[in-house]
Coordinates of N, CA, C and O in Angstrom, one line a residue:
M1 N -10.3 -29.6 15.2 CA -9.3 -29.3 16.2 C -8.4 -28.2 15.7 O -7.9 -28.1 14.6
A2 N -8.2 -27.2 16.6 CA -7.4 -26.0 16.3 C -5.9 -26.4 16.3 O -5.5 -27.4 16.9
A3 N -5.1 -25.6 15.6 CA -3.7 -25.8 15.6 C -3.1 -25.6 17.0 O -3.6 -24.7 17.8
P4 N -2.1 -26.3 17.4 CA -1.5 -26.1 18.7 C -0.9 -24.7 18.9 O -0.4 -24.1 17.9
L5 N -1.0 -24.1 20.1 CA -0.5 -22.8 20.4 C 0.9 -23.0 21.0 O 1.1 -23.7 22.0
E6 N 1.9 -22.3 20.4 CA 3.3 -22.5 20.9 C 3.7 -21.2 21.7 O 3.5 -20.1 21.1
L7 N 4.2 -21.3 22.9 CA 4.6 -20.2 23.7 C 6.1 -20.2 23.7 O 6.7 -21.2 24.1
R8 N 6.8 -19.1 23.3 CA 8.2 -19.0 23.3 C 8.8 -18.4 24.5 O 8.0 -17.8 25.3
N9 N 10.1 -18.5 24.7 CA 10.7 -17.9 25.9 C 10.6 -16.4 25.8 O 10.8 -15.8 24.7
S10 N 10.4 -15.7 26.9 CA 10.3 -14.3 27.0 C 11.7 -13.7 27.4 O 12.2 -14.0 28.5
P11 N 12.2 -12.8 26.6 CA 13.5 -12.2 27.0 C 13.4 -11.1 28.1 O 14.4 -10.8 28.7
S12 N 12.2 -10.6 28.3 CA 12.1 -9.5 29.3 C 12.5 -9.9 30.7 O 13.0 -9.0 31.4
G13 N 12.3 -11.1 31.1 CA 12.6 -11.5 32.5 C 14.1 -11.9 32.6 O 14.5 -12.3 33.7
K14 N 14.9 -11.9 31.6 CA 16.2 -12.4 31.6 C 17.3 -11.2 31.6 O 18.4 -11.4 32.1
I15 N 16.9 -10.1 31.0 CA 17.9 -9.1 30.8 C 18.2 -8.3 32.1 O 19.3 -8.1 32.5
L16 N 17.1 -7.9 32.8 CA 17.3 -7.1 34.0 C 18.0 -7.8 35.1 O 18.9 -7.1 35.7
P17 N 17.8 -9.1 35.4 CA 18.6 -9.7 36.5 C 20.1 -9.8 36.1 O 20.9 -10.0 37.0
A18 N 20.4 -9.7 34.8 CA 21.8 -9.8 34.4 C 22.6 -8.5 34.5 O 23.8 -8.5 34.5
V19 N 21.9 -7.4 34.7 CA 22.5 -6.1 34.8 C 23.4 -6.0 36.1 O 24.5 -5.5 36.0
G20 N 22.9 -6.5 37.2 CA 23.6 -6.4 38.4 C 25.0 -7.1 38.4 O 26.0 -6.4 38.7
P21 N 25.1 -8.4 38.0 CA 26.4 -9.0 37.9 C 27.3 -8.3 36.9 O 28.5 -8.2 37.2
F22 N 26.8 -7.8 35.8 CA 27.6 -7.0 34.8 C 28.2 -5.8 35.5 O 29.3 -5.4 35.3
L23 N 27.3 -5.1 36.2 CA 27.7 -3.8 36.8 C 28.8 -4.1 37.9 O 29.8 -3.4 38.0
I24 N 28.6 -5.1 38.7 CA 29.5 -5.4 39.8 C 30.9 -5.9 39.2 O 31.9 -5.6 39.6
G25 N 30.8 -6.7 38.1 CA 32.0 -7.2 37.4 C 32.8 -6.0 36.8 O 34.0 -6.0 36.9
G26 N 32.1 -5.1 36.3 CA 32.7 -3.9 35.7 C 33.4 -3.1 36.8 O 34.5 -2.6 36.6
I27 N 32.8 -2.9 38.0 CA 33.4 -2.2 39.1 C 34.6 -2.9 39.6 O 35.7 -2.3 39.8
F28 N 34.6 -4.2 39.7 CA 35.7 -5.0 40.2 C 36.9 -4.9 39.1 O 38.0 -4.8 39.4
G29 N 36.5 -5.0 37.8 CA 37.5 -4.9 36.8 C 38.2 -3.5 36.8 O 39.4 -3.4 36.6
F30 N 37.4 -2.4 37.0 CA 38.0 -1.1 37.1 C 38.9 -1.0 38.3 O 40.0 -0.4 38.2
G31 N 38.5 -1.6 39.4 CA 39.3 -1.6 40.6 C 40.6 -2.3 40.4 O 41.7 -1.9 40.9
A32 N 40.6 -3.4 39.6 CA 41.8 -4.2 39.4 C 42.7 -3.4 38.5 O 43.9 -3.4 38.7
L33 N 42.2 -2.7 37.5 CA 43.0 -1.8 36.6 C 43.6 -0.7 37.4 O 44.8 -0.4 37.2
Q34 N 42.8 -0.1 38.3 CA 43.4 1.0 39.1 C 44.5 0.5 40.1 O 45.5 1.1 40.3
G35 N 44.3 -0.7 40.6 CA 45.3 -1.3 41.5 C 46.6 -1.6 40.7 O 47.7 -1.4 41.3
A36 N 46.4 -2.1 39.5 CA 47.6 -2.5 38.7 C 48.3 -1.2 38.3 O 49.6 -1.2 38.3
A37 N 47.6 -0.1 38.0 CA 48.2 1.1 37.6 C 48.9 1.8 38.8 O 49.9 2.5 38.6
S38 N 48.4 1.6 40.0 CA 49.1 2.3 41.1 C 50.2 1.4 41.7 O 50.8 1.9 42.7
G39 N 50.4 0.3 41.2 CA 51.5 -0.6 41.7 C 51.2 -1.4 42.9 O 52.1 -1.7 43.7
A40 N 49.9 -1.8 43.1 CA 49.5 -2.6 44.2 C 50.1 -4.0 44.1 O 50.6 -4.4 43.1
D41 N 50.0 -4.7 45.2 CA 50.5 -6.1 45.2 C 49.8 -6.9 44.1 O 48.5 -6.9 44.0
G42 N 50.5 -7.7 43.4 CA 49.9 -8.4 42.2 C 49.0 -9.5 42.7 O 48.0 -9.8 41.9
G43 N 49.1 -10.1 43.8 CA 48.2 -11.1 44.3 C 46.8 -10.6 44.6 O 45.8 -11.2 44.2
H44 N 46.8 -9.4 45.2 CA 45.5 -8.8 45.5 C 44.8 -8.4 44.2 O 43.6 -8.5 44.1
V45 N 45.6 -7.8 43.3 CA 45.0 -7.4 42.0 C 44.4 -8.6 41.3 O 43.4 -8.5 40.6
L46 N 45.2 -9.7 41.3 CA 44.7 -10.9 40.6 C 43.4 -11.4 41.2 O 42.5 -11.8 40.5
W47 N 43.3 -11.4 42.5 CA 42.0 -11.8 43.2 C 40.8 -10.9 42.8 O 39.7 -11.4 42.5
I48 N 41.1 -9.6 42.7 CA 40.0 -8.7 42.3 C 39.6 -8.9 40.9 O 38.5 -8.9 40.5
A49 N 40.6 -9.2 40.0 CA 40.4 -9.4 38.6 C 39.6 -10.7 38.4 O 38.7 -10.8 37.6
L50 N 40.0 -11.7 39.2 CA 39.2 -13.0 39.1 C 37.8 -12.9 39.5 O 36.9 -13.5 39.0
L51 N 37.6 -12.1 40.6 CA 36.2 -11.9 41.1 C 35.4 -11.1 40.1 O 34.3 -11.4 39.8
G52 N 36.0 -10.1 39.4 CA 35.4 -9.4 38.4 C 35.0 -10.3 37.2 O 33.9 -10.2 36.6
A53 N 35.9 -11.2 36.8 CA 35.7 -12.1 35.7 C 34.5 -13.0 36.0 O 33.7 -13.4 35.2
A54 N 34.5 -13.5 37.3 CA 33.4 -14.4 37.7 C 32.1 -13.7 37.7 O 31.1 -14.3 37.3
C55 N 32.0 -12.4 38.1 CA 30.8 -11.7 38.0 C 30.3 -11.5 36.6 O 29.1 -11.6 36.3
L56 N 31.3 -11.2 35.7 CA 30.9 -11.0 34.3 C 30.4 -12.3 33.7 O 29.5 -12.4 32.9
G57 N 31.1 -13.4 34.1 CA 30.6 -14.8 33.6 C 29.2 -15.1 34.1 O 28.4 -15.6 33.4
L58 N 28.9 -14.8 35.4 CA 27.6 -15.0 35.9 C 26.6 -14.1 35.2 O 25.5 -14.6 34.8
G59 N 26.9 -12.9 34.9 CA 26.0 -12.1 34.1 C 25.7 -12.6 32.7 O 24.6 -12.6 32.2
A60 N 26.8 -13.1 32.1 CA 26.6 -13.7 30.7 C 25.7 -15.0 30.8 O 24.9 -15.3 29.9
F61 N 25.9 -15.8 31.9 CA 25.1 -17.0 32.1 C 23.7 -16.7 32.2 O 22.8 -17.4 31.7
I62 N 23.4 -15.7 33.0 CA 22.0 -15.3 33.2 C 21.4 -14.7 31.9 O 20.2 -15.0 31.6
A63 N 22.2 -13.8 31.2 CA 21.6 -13.1 30.1 C 21.5 -14.1 28.8 O 20.7 -13.7 27.9
R64 N 22.1 -15.2 28.8 CA 22.0 -16.0 27.6 C 20.6 -16.6 27.4 O 20.2 -16.8 26.3
G65 N 19.8 -16.6 28.5 CA 18.4 -17.1 28.3 C 17.6 -16.1 27.6 O 16.5 -16.5 27.0
A66 N 18.0 -14.8 27.5 CA 17.2 -13.8 26.7 C 17.3 -14.1 25.2 O 16.4 -13.6 24.5
F67 N 18.3 -14.7 24.8 CA 18.5 -15.0 23.3 C 18.0 -16.3 22.9 O 18.1 -16.7 21.7
D68 N 17.4 -17.1 23.8 CA 16.9 -18.4 23.5 C 15.4 -18.2 23.1 O 14.6 -17.8 23.9
T69 N 15.1 -18.4 21.8 CA 13.7 -18.1 21.3 C 13.0 -19.5 21.0 O 12.1 -19.5 20.2
S70 N 13.5 -20.5 21.6 CA 12.8 -21.8 21.3 C 11.5 -21.9 22.0 O 11.2 -21.2 22.9
V71 N 10.7 -22.9 21.5 CA 9.3 -23.1 22.0 C 9.5 -23.8 23.4 O 10.2 -24.8 23.5
K72 N 8.8 -23.2 24.4 CA 8.9 -23.7 25.7 C 7.6 -24.5 26.1 O 7.7 -25.5 26.8
V73 N 6.5 -24.0 25.7 CA 5.2 -24.6 26.1 C 4.3 -24.7 24.9 O 4.2 -23.8 24.1
V74 N 3.7 -25.9 24.7 CA 2.8 -26.1 23.6 C 1.4 -26.5 24.2 O 1.3 -27.4 25.0
L75 N 0.4 -25.7 23.8 CA -1.0 -26.0 24.2 C -1.8 -26.5 23.1 O -1.7 -26.0 22.0
D76 N -2.5 -27.6 23.3 CA -3.4 -28.2 22.3 C -4.7 -28.7 22.9 O -4.9 -28.6 24.1
S77 N -5.5 -29.4 22.2 CA -6.8 -29.8 22.7 C -6.6 -31.0 23.7 O -7.5 -31.3 24.5
H78 N -5.5 -31.7 23.7 CA -5.3 -32.8 24.6 C -4.7 -32.4 25.9 O -4.8 -33.1 26.9
G79 N -3.9 -31.3 25.9 CA -3.3 -30.9 27.2 C -2.2 -29.9 26.8 O -2.2 -29.3 25.8
F80 N -1.1 -29.9 27.6 CA 0.0 -29.0 27.3 C 1.3 -29.8 27.6 O 1.4 -30.7 28.4
R81 N 2.4 -29.3 26.9 CA 3.7 -29.9 27.1 C 4.6 -28.7 27.4 O 4.6 -27.7 26.8
D82 N 5.4 -28.9 28.5 CA 6.4 -27.9 28.9 C 7.8 -28.5 28.7 O 8.2 -29.4 29.4
A83 N 8.6 -27.9 27.8 CA 9.9 -28.4 27.5 C 10.9 -28.2 28.7 O 11.8 -29.0 28.8
R84 N 10.6 -27.3 29.6 CA 11.5 -27.1 30.7 C 11.3 -28.2 31.8 O 12.1 -28.3 32.7
A85 N 10.1 -28.9 31.7 CA 9.8 -29.9 32.7 C 9.7 -31.3 32.1 O 8.9 -32.1 32.6
G86 N 10.5 -31.6 31.1 CA 10.6 -32.9 30.6 C 9.8 -33.2 29.3 O 9.8 -34.3 28.8
D87 N 9.1 -32.2 28.8 CA 8.3 -32.3 27.6 C 7.3 -33.5 27.7 O 7.1 -34.2 26.7
V88 N 6.6 -33.6 28.8 CA 5.6 -34.7 29.0 C 4.2 -34.0 28.9 O 4.0 -33.0 29.3
L89 N 3.4 -34.8 28.2 CA 2.0 -34.3 28.0 C 1.2 -34.3 29.3 O 1.2 -35.3 30.0
V90 N 0.6 -33.2 29.7 CA -0.2 -33.1 30.9 C -1.6 -32.9 30.4 O -1.9 -31.8 29.8
P91 N -2.5 -33.9 30.6 CA -3.9 -33.7 30.0 C -4.6 -32.7 30.8 O -4.4 -32.4 32.0
W92 N -5.6 -32.1 30.1 CA -6.4 -31.0 30.8 C -7.2 -31.5 32.0 O -7.5 -30.7 32.9
S93 N -7.5 -32.8 32.0 CA -8.2 -33.3 33.2 C -7.4 -33.3 34.5 O -8.0 -33.3 35.5
K94 N -6.1 -33.2 34.3 CA -5.2 -33.2 35.5 C -5.0 -31.8 36.0 O -4.4 -31.6 37.1
V95 N -5.3 -30.8 35.2 CA -5.0 -29.4 35.5 C -6.0 -28.9 36.5 O -7.2 -29.0 36.3
Q96 N -5.5 -28.4 37.7 CA -6.4 -27.9 38.7 C -6.6 -26.4 38.7 O -7.6 -25.9 39.0
S97 N -5.5 -25.7 38.3 CA -5.6 -24.2 38.3 C -4.5 -23.7 37.3 O -3.5 -24.4 37.0
V98 N -4.7 -22.5 36.8 CA -3.8 -21.8 35.9 C -3.6 -20.4 36.4 O -4.5 -19.7 36.8
R99 N -2.3 -20.0 36.4 CA -2.0 -18.6 36.8 C -0.9 -18.1 36.0 O -0.1 -18.9 35.4
L100 N -0.8 -16.8 35.9 CA 0.3 -16.2 35.1 C 1.5 -15.9 36.0 O 1.4 -15.4 37.0

């Protein structure tokens, strides 16, 4: 019996989707700074700053998956285990198709 094959998390699919919220959060943050510098109403500046912080938080939440290098799928002669779906053994006799 061959050693089990371990598939780790791929960071490539996590970085690019996080760029958008970071960019939008930066734009809102810059707008809040510009509003505060020009003497705009504090309530409106606060809302823009909170929206910017929320976008930056969303970007960080999405990007954190890129730094997770744990094993996600284990393939062996009995079947496979997917840690994202409960880490239950799925025997090869139950597998109908495989795709990338």
